[in-house]
Amino acid sequence: MYIKLSTLGFICIGGLFAIALIYLIVLIHKLTNTISKVNSFMDKNEENVTKFIDSLPKASENIVEITENVKLVSEVVTETTASVIEVKKSIFDRLGIVKDILDIIMAILKKDK
């Protein structure tokens, strides 16, 4: 009794097909379970999901408003920084003048002695 090579090939292909079919059935079963869990979760949280979705437009408006406020604050900070730099420069200039005046007074007092 001999087995033809073509018969052996068909048996192998049939076995592989059976294994693939079993794997596909298991995969479909797991996918069905996952989908049913997602549906169950959505049913339990439908009200919360609806509230969340309804609040998204307001949240996006708030984000736009916050962004505008941050821009305004950054402009004010930039202006304040520039003012502080100018005041610092002015103070150092005046301190330089006061130092020069004190140097002149010290020089005059030293000459008098």
mmCIF file with all atom_site columns, C-alpha atoms in Angstrom:
data_model
loop_
_atom_site.group_PDB
_atom_site.id
_atom_site.type_symbol
_atom_site.label_atom_id
_atom_site.label_alt_id
_atom_site.label_comp_id
_atom_site.label_asym_id
_atom_site.label_entity_id
_atom_site.label_seq_id
_atom_site.pdbx_PDB_ins_code
_atom_site.Cartn_x
_atom_site.Cartn_y
_atom_site.Cartn_z
_atom_site.occupancy
_atom_site.B_iso_or_equiv
_atom_site.pdbx_formal_charge
_atom_site.auth_seq_id
_atom_site.auth_comp_id
_atom_site.auth_asym_id
_atom_site.auth_atom_id
_atom_site.pdbx_PDB_model_num
ATOM 1   C CA . MET A 1 1   ? 0.000   0.000   0.000  1.00 0.00 ? 1   MET A CA 1
ATOM 2   C CA . TYR A 1 2   ? 1.510   3.219   -1.226 1.00 0.00 ? 2   TYR A CA 1
ATOM 3   C CA . ILE A 1 3   ? 0.312   6.768   -0.673 1.00 0.00 ? 3   ILE A CA 1
ATOM 4   C CA . LYS A 1 4   ? 0.554   9.078   -3.625 1.00 0.00 ? 4   LYS A CA 1
ATOM 5   C CA . LEU A 1 5   ? 2.435   12.313  -3.110 1.00 0.00 ? 5   LEU A CA 1
ATOM 6   C CA . SER A 1 6   ? -0.584  14.327  -4.261 1.00 0.00 ? 6   SER A CA 1
ATOM 7   C CA . THR A 1 7   ? -2.784  12.589  -1.675 1.00 0.00 ? 7   THR A CA 1
ATOM 8   C CA . LEU A 1 8   ? -0.249  13.374  1.052  1.00 0.00 ? 8   LEU A CA 1
ATOM 9   C CA . GLY A 1 9   ? -0.220  17.020  -0.098 1.00 0.00 ? 9   GLY A CA 1
ATOM 10  C CA . PHE A 1 10  ? -4.011  17.202  0.025  1.00 0.00 ? 10  PHE A CA 1
ATOM 11  C CA . ILE A 1 11  ? -3.983  15.686  3.527  1.00 0.00 ? 11  ILE A CA 1
ATOM 12  C CA . CYS A 1 12  ? -1.422  18.281  4.694  1.00 0.00 ? 12  CYS A CA 1
ATOM 13  C CA . ILE A 1 13  ? -3.357  21.126  3.100  1.00 0.00 ? 13  ILE A CA 1
ATOM 14  C CA . GLY A 1 14  ? -6.585  19.788  4.637  1.00 0.00 ? 14  GLY A CA 1
ATOM 15  C CA . GLY A 1 15  ? -4.930  19.621  8.076  1.00 0.00 ? 15  GLY A CA 1
ATOM 16  C CA . LEU A 1 16  ? -3.607  23.157  7.738  1.00 0.00 ? 16  LEU A CA 1
ATOM 17  C CA . PHE A 1 17  ? -7.036  24.312  6.599  1.00 0.00 ? 17  PHE A CA 1
ATOM 18  C CA . ALA A 1 18  ? -8.637  22.646  9.637  1.00 0.00 ? 18  ALA A CA 1
ATOM 19  C CA . ILE A 1 19  ? -6.117  24.290  11.987 1.00 0.00 ? 19  ILE A CA 1
ATOM 20  C CA . ALA A 1 20  ? -6.681  27.692  10.340 1.00 0.00 ? 20  ALA A CA 1
ATOM 21  C CA . LEU A 1 21  ? -10.438 27.207  10.615 1.00 0.00 ? 21  LEU A CA 1
ATOM 22  C CA . ILE A 1 22  ? -10.174 26.365  14.335 1.00 0.00 ? 22  ILE A CA 1
ATOM 23  C CA . TYR A 1 23  ? -7.904  29.406  14.876 1.00 0.00 ? 23  TYR A CA 1
ATOM 24  C CA . LEU A 1 24  ? -10.377 31.613  13.004 1.00 0.00 ? 24  LEU A CA 1
ATOM 25  C CA . ILE A 1 25  ? -13.282 30.321  15.123 1.00 0.00 ? 25  ILE A CA 1
ATOM 26  C CA . VAL A 1 26  ? -11.336 31.061  18.346 1.00 0.00 ? 26  VAL A CA 1
ATOM 27  C CA . LEU A 1 27  ? -10.420 34.512  17.037 1.00 0.00 ? 27  LEU A CA 1
ATOM 28  C CA . ILE A 1 28  ? -14.025 35.327  16.144 1.00 0.00 ? 28  ILE A CA 1
ATOM 29  C CA . HIS A 1 29  ? -15.163 34.110  19.579 1.00 0.00 ? 29  HIS A CA 1
ATOM 30  C CA . LYS A 1 30  ? -12.646 36.361  21.365 1.00 0.00 ? 30  LYS A CA 1
ATOM 31  C CA . LEU A 1 31  ? -13.565 39.300  19.144 1.00 0.00 ? 31  LEU A CA 1
ATOM 32  C CA . THR A 1 32  ? -17.245 38.772  19.950 1.00 0.00 ? 32  THR A CA 1
ATOM 33  C CA . ASN A 1 33  ? -16.467 38.714  23.686 1.00 0.00 ? 33  ASN A CA 1
ATOM 34  C CA . THR A 1 34  ? -14.444 41.912  23.391 1.00 0.00 ? 34  THR A CA 1
ATOM 35  C CA . ILE A 1 35  ? -17.190 43.683  21.469 1.00 0.00 ? 35  ILE A CA 1
ATOM 36  C CA . SER A 1 36  ? -19.801 42.583  24.009 1.00 0.00 ? 36  SER A CA 1
ATOM 37  C CA . LYS A 1 37  ? -17.611 43.936  26.844 1.00 0.00 ? 37  LYS A CA 1
ATOM 38  C CA . VAL A 1 38  ? -17.247 47.253  25.031 1.00 0.00 ? 38  VAL A CA 1
ATOM 39  C CA . ASN A 1 39  ? -21.012 47.396  24.495 1.00 0.00 ? 39  ASN A CA 1
ATOM 40  C CA . SER A 1 40  ? -21.600 46.591  28.153 1.00 0.00 ? 40  SER A CA 1
ATOM 41  C CA . PHE A 1 41  ? -19.153 49.307  29.203 1.00 0.00 ? 41  PHE A CA 1
ATOM 42  C CA . MET A 1 42  ? -20.807 51.835  26.903 1.00 0.00 ? 42  MET A CA 1
ATOM 43  C CA . ASP A 1 43  ? -24.257 50.915  28.208 1.00 0.00 ? 43  ASP A CA 1
ATOM 44  C CA . LYS A 1 44  ? -23.120 51.372  31.818 1.00 0.00 ? 44  LYS A CA 1
ATOM 45  C CA . ASN A 1 45  ? -21.406 54.677  31.101 1.00 0.00 ? 45  ASN A CA 1
ATOM 46  C CA . GLU A 1 46  ? -23.688 56.098  28.449 1.00 0.00 ? 46  GLU A CA 1
ATOM 47  C CA . GLU A 1 47  ? -24.747 59.025  30.628 1.00 0.00 ? 47  GLU A CA 1
ATOM 48  C CA . ASN A 1 48  ? -21.156 59.898  31.561 1.00 0.00 ? 48  ASN A CA 1
ATOM 49  C CA . VAL A 1 49  ? -19.979 59.614  27.963 1.00 0.00 ? 49  VAL A CA 1
ATOM 50  C CA . THR A 1 50  ? -22.841 61.861  26.844 1.00 0.00 ? 50  THR A CA 1
ATOM 51  C CA . LYS A 1 51  ? -21.955 64.453  29.504 1.00 0.00 ? 51  LYS A CA 1
ATOM 52  C CA . PHE A 1 52  ? -18.306 64.312  28.477 1.00 0.00 ? 52  PHE A CA 1
ATOM 53  C CA . ILE A 1 53  ? -19.099 64.740  24.794 1.00 0.00 ? 53  ILE A CA 1
ATOM 54  C CA . ASP A 1 54  ? -21.497 67.594  25.577 1.00 0.00 ? 54  ASP A CA 1
ATOM 55  C CA . SER A 1 55  ? -18.807 69.350  27.635 1.00 0.00 ? 55  SER A CA 1
ATOM 56  C CA . LEU A 1 56  ? -16.161 69.216  24.877 1.00 0.00 ? 56  LEU A CA 1
ATOM 57  C CA . PRO A 1 57  ? -17.290 72.407  23.064 1.00 0.00 ? 57  PRO A CA 1
ATOM 58  C CA . LYS A 1 58  ? -17.226 74.368  26.321 1.00 0.00 ? 58  LYS A CA 1
ATOM 59  C CA . ALA A 1 59  ? -13.814 72.921  27.169 1.00 0.00 ? 59  ALA A CA 1
ATOM 60  C CA . SER A 1 60  ? -12.453 73.919  23.769 1.00 0.00 ? 60  SER A CA 1
ATOM 61  C CA . GLU A 1 61  ? -13.820 77.456  24.263 1.00 0.00 ? 61  GLU A CA 1
ATOM 62  C CA . ASN A 1 62  ? -12.110 77.583  27.654 1.00 0.00 ? 62  ASN A CA 1
ATOM 63  C CA . ILE A 1 63  ? -8.848  76.422  26.101 1.00 0.00 ? 63  ILE A CA 1
ATOM 64  C CA . VAL A 1 64  ? -9.064  79.185  23.489 1.00 0.00 ? 64  VAL A CA 1
ATOM 65  C CA . GLU A 1 65  ? -9.778  81.742  26.230 1.00 0.00 ? 65  GLU A CA 1
ATOM 66  C CA . ILE A 1 66  ? -6.894  80.485  28.355 1.00 0.00 ? 66  ILE A CA 1
ATOM 67  C CA . THR A 1 67  ? -4.583  80.680  25.345 1.00 0.00 ? 67  THR A CA 1
ATOM 68  C CA . GLU A 1 68  ? -5.618  84.283  24.735 1.00 0.00 ? 68  GLU A CA 1
ATOM 69  C CA . ASN A 1 69  ? -5.067  85.108  28.414 1.00 0.00 ? 69  ASN A CA 1
ATOM 70  C CA . VAL A 1 70  ? -1.612  83.532  28.314 1.00 0.00 ? 70  VAL A CA 1
ATOM 71  C CA . LYS A 1 71  ? -0.750  85.638  25.263 1.00 0.00 ? 71  LYS A CA 1
ATOM 72  C CA . LEU A 1 72  ? -1.888  88.790  27.068 1.00 0.00 ? 72  LEU A CA 1
ATOM 73  C CA . VAL A 1 73  ? 0.059   87.876  30.193 1.00 0.00 ? 73  VAL A CA 1
ATOM 74  C CA . SER A 1 74  ? 3.185   87.168  28.170 1.00 0.00 ? 74  SER A CA 1
ATOM 75  C CA . GLU A 1 75  ? 2.852   90.572  26.488 1.00 0.00 ? 75  GLU A CA 1
ATOM 76  C CA . VAL A 1 76  ? 2.519   92.260  29.890 1.00 0.00 ? 76  VAL A CA 1
ATOM 77  C CA . VAL A 1 77  ? 5.510   90.335  31.211 1.00 0.00 ? 77  VAL A CA 1
ATOM 78  C CA . THR A 1 78  ? 7.547   91.388  28.195 1.00 0.00 ? 78  THR A CA 1
ATOM 79  C CA . GLU A 1 79  ? 6.588   95.032  28.695 1.00 0.00 ? 79  GLU A CA 1
ATOM 80  C CA . THR A 1 80  ? 7.320   94.820  32.427 1.00 0.00 ? 80  THR A CA 1
ATOM 81  C CA . THR A 1 81  ? 10.710  93.257  31.770 1.00 0.00 ? 81  THR A CA 1
ATOM 82  C CA . ALA A 1 82  ? 11.548  96.051  29.337 1.00 0.00 ? 82  ALA A CA 1
ATOM 83  C CA . SER A 1 83  ? 10.459  98.643  31.916 1.00 0.00 ? 83  SER A CA 1
ATOM 84  C CA . VAL A 1 84  ? 12.556  97.011  34.628 1.00 0.00 ? 84  VAL A CA 1
ATOM 85  C CA . ILE A 1 85  ? 15.593  97.006  32.345 1.00 0.00 ? 85  ILE A CA 1
ATOM 86  C CA . GLU A 1 86  ? 15.058  100.706 31.601 1.00 0.00 ? 86  GLU A CA 1
ATOM 87  C CA . VAL A 1 87  ? 14.620  101.531 35.310 1.00 0.00 ? 87  VAL A CA 1
ATOM 88  C CA . LYS A 1 88  ? 17.758  99.538  36.163 1.00 0.00 ? 88  LYS A CA 1
ATOM 89  C CA . LYS A 1 89  ? 19.724  101.400 33.515 1.00 0.00 ? 89  LYS A CA 1
ATOM 90  C CA . SER A 1 90  ? 18.367  104.716 34.781 1.00 0.00 ? 90  SER A CA 1
ATOM 91  C CA . ILE A 1 91  ? 19.282  103.844 38.380 1.00 0.00 ? 91  ILE A CA 1
ATOM 92  C CA . PHE A 1 92  ? 22.804  102.806 37.385 1.00 0.00 ? 92  PHE A CA 1
ATOM 93  C CA . ASP A 1 93  ? 23.201  106.025 35.372 1.00 0.00 ? 93  ASP A CA 1
ATOM 94  C CA . ARG A 1 94  ? 22.080  108.122 38.359 1.00 0.00 ? 94  ARG A CA 1
ATOM 95  C CA . LEU A 1 95  ? 24.290  106.144 40.714 1.00 0.00 ? 95  LEU A CA 1
ATOM 96  C CA . GLY A 1 96  ? 27.171  106.844 38.359 1.00 0.00 ? 96  GLY A CA 1
ATOM 97  C CA . ILE A 1 97  ? 26.385  110.564 38.533 1.00 0.00 ? 97  ILE A CA 1
ATOM 98  C CA . VAL A 1 98  ? 26.161  110.428 42.361 1.00 0.00 ? 98  VAL A CA 1
ATOM 99  C CA . LYS A 1 99  ? 29.498  108.562 42.452 1.00 0.00 ? 99  LYS A CA 1
ATOM 100 C CA . ASP A 1 100 ? 31.093  111.196 40.224 1.00 0.00 ? 100 ASP A CA 1
ATOM 101 C CA . ILE A 1 101 ? 29.745  113.960 42.477 1.00 0.00 ? 101 ILE A CA 1
ATOM 102 C CA . LEU A 1 102 ? 31.058  112.163 45.578 1.00 0.00 ? 102 LEU A CA 1
ATOM 103 C CA . ASP A 1 103 ? 34.435  111.687 43.872 1.00 0.00 ? 103 ASP A CA 1
ATOM 104 C CA . ILE A 1 104 ? 34.568  115.413 43.140 1.00 0.00 ? 104 ILE A CA 1
ATOM 105 C CA . ILE A 1 105 ? 33.619  116.252 46.755 1.00 0.00 ? 105 ILE A CA 1
ATOM 106 C CA . MET A 1 106 ? 36.224  113.816 48.069 1.00 0.00 ? 106 MET A CA 1
ATOM 107 C CA . ALA A 1 107 ? 38.841  115.320 45.781 1.00 0.00 ? 107 ALA A CA 1
ATOM 108 C CA . ILE A 1 108 ? 37.956  118.835 46.974 1.00 0.00 ? 108 ILE A CA 1
ATOM 109 C CA . LEU A 1 109 ? 38.056  117.797 50.635 1.00 0.00 ? 109 LEU A CA 1
ATOM 110 C CA . LYS A 1 110 ? 41.430  116.109 50.167 1.00 0.00 ? 110 LYS A CA 1
ATOM 111 C CA . LYS A 1 111 ? 42.847  119.263 48.539 1.00 0.00 ? 111 LYS A CA 1
ATOM 112 C CA . ASP A 1 112 ? 41.636  121.406 51.451 1.00 0.00 ? 112 ASP A CA 1
ATOM 113 C CA . LYS A 1 113 ? 43.495  119.340 54.020 1.00 0.00 ? 113 LYS A CA 1
#
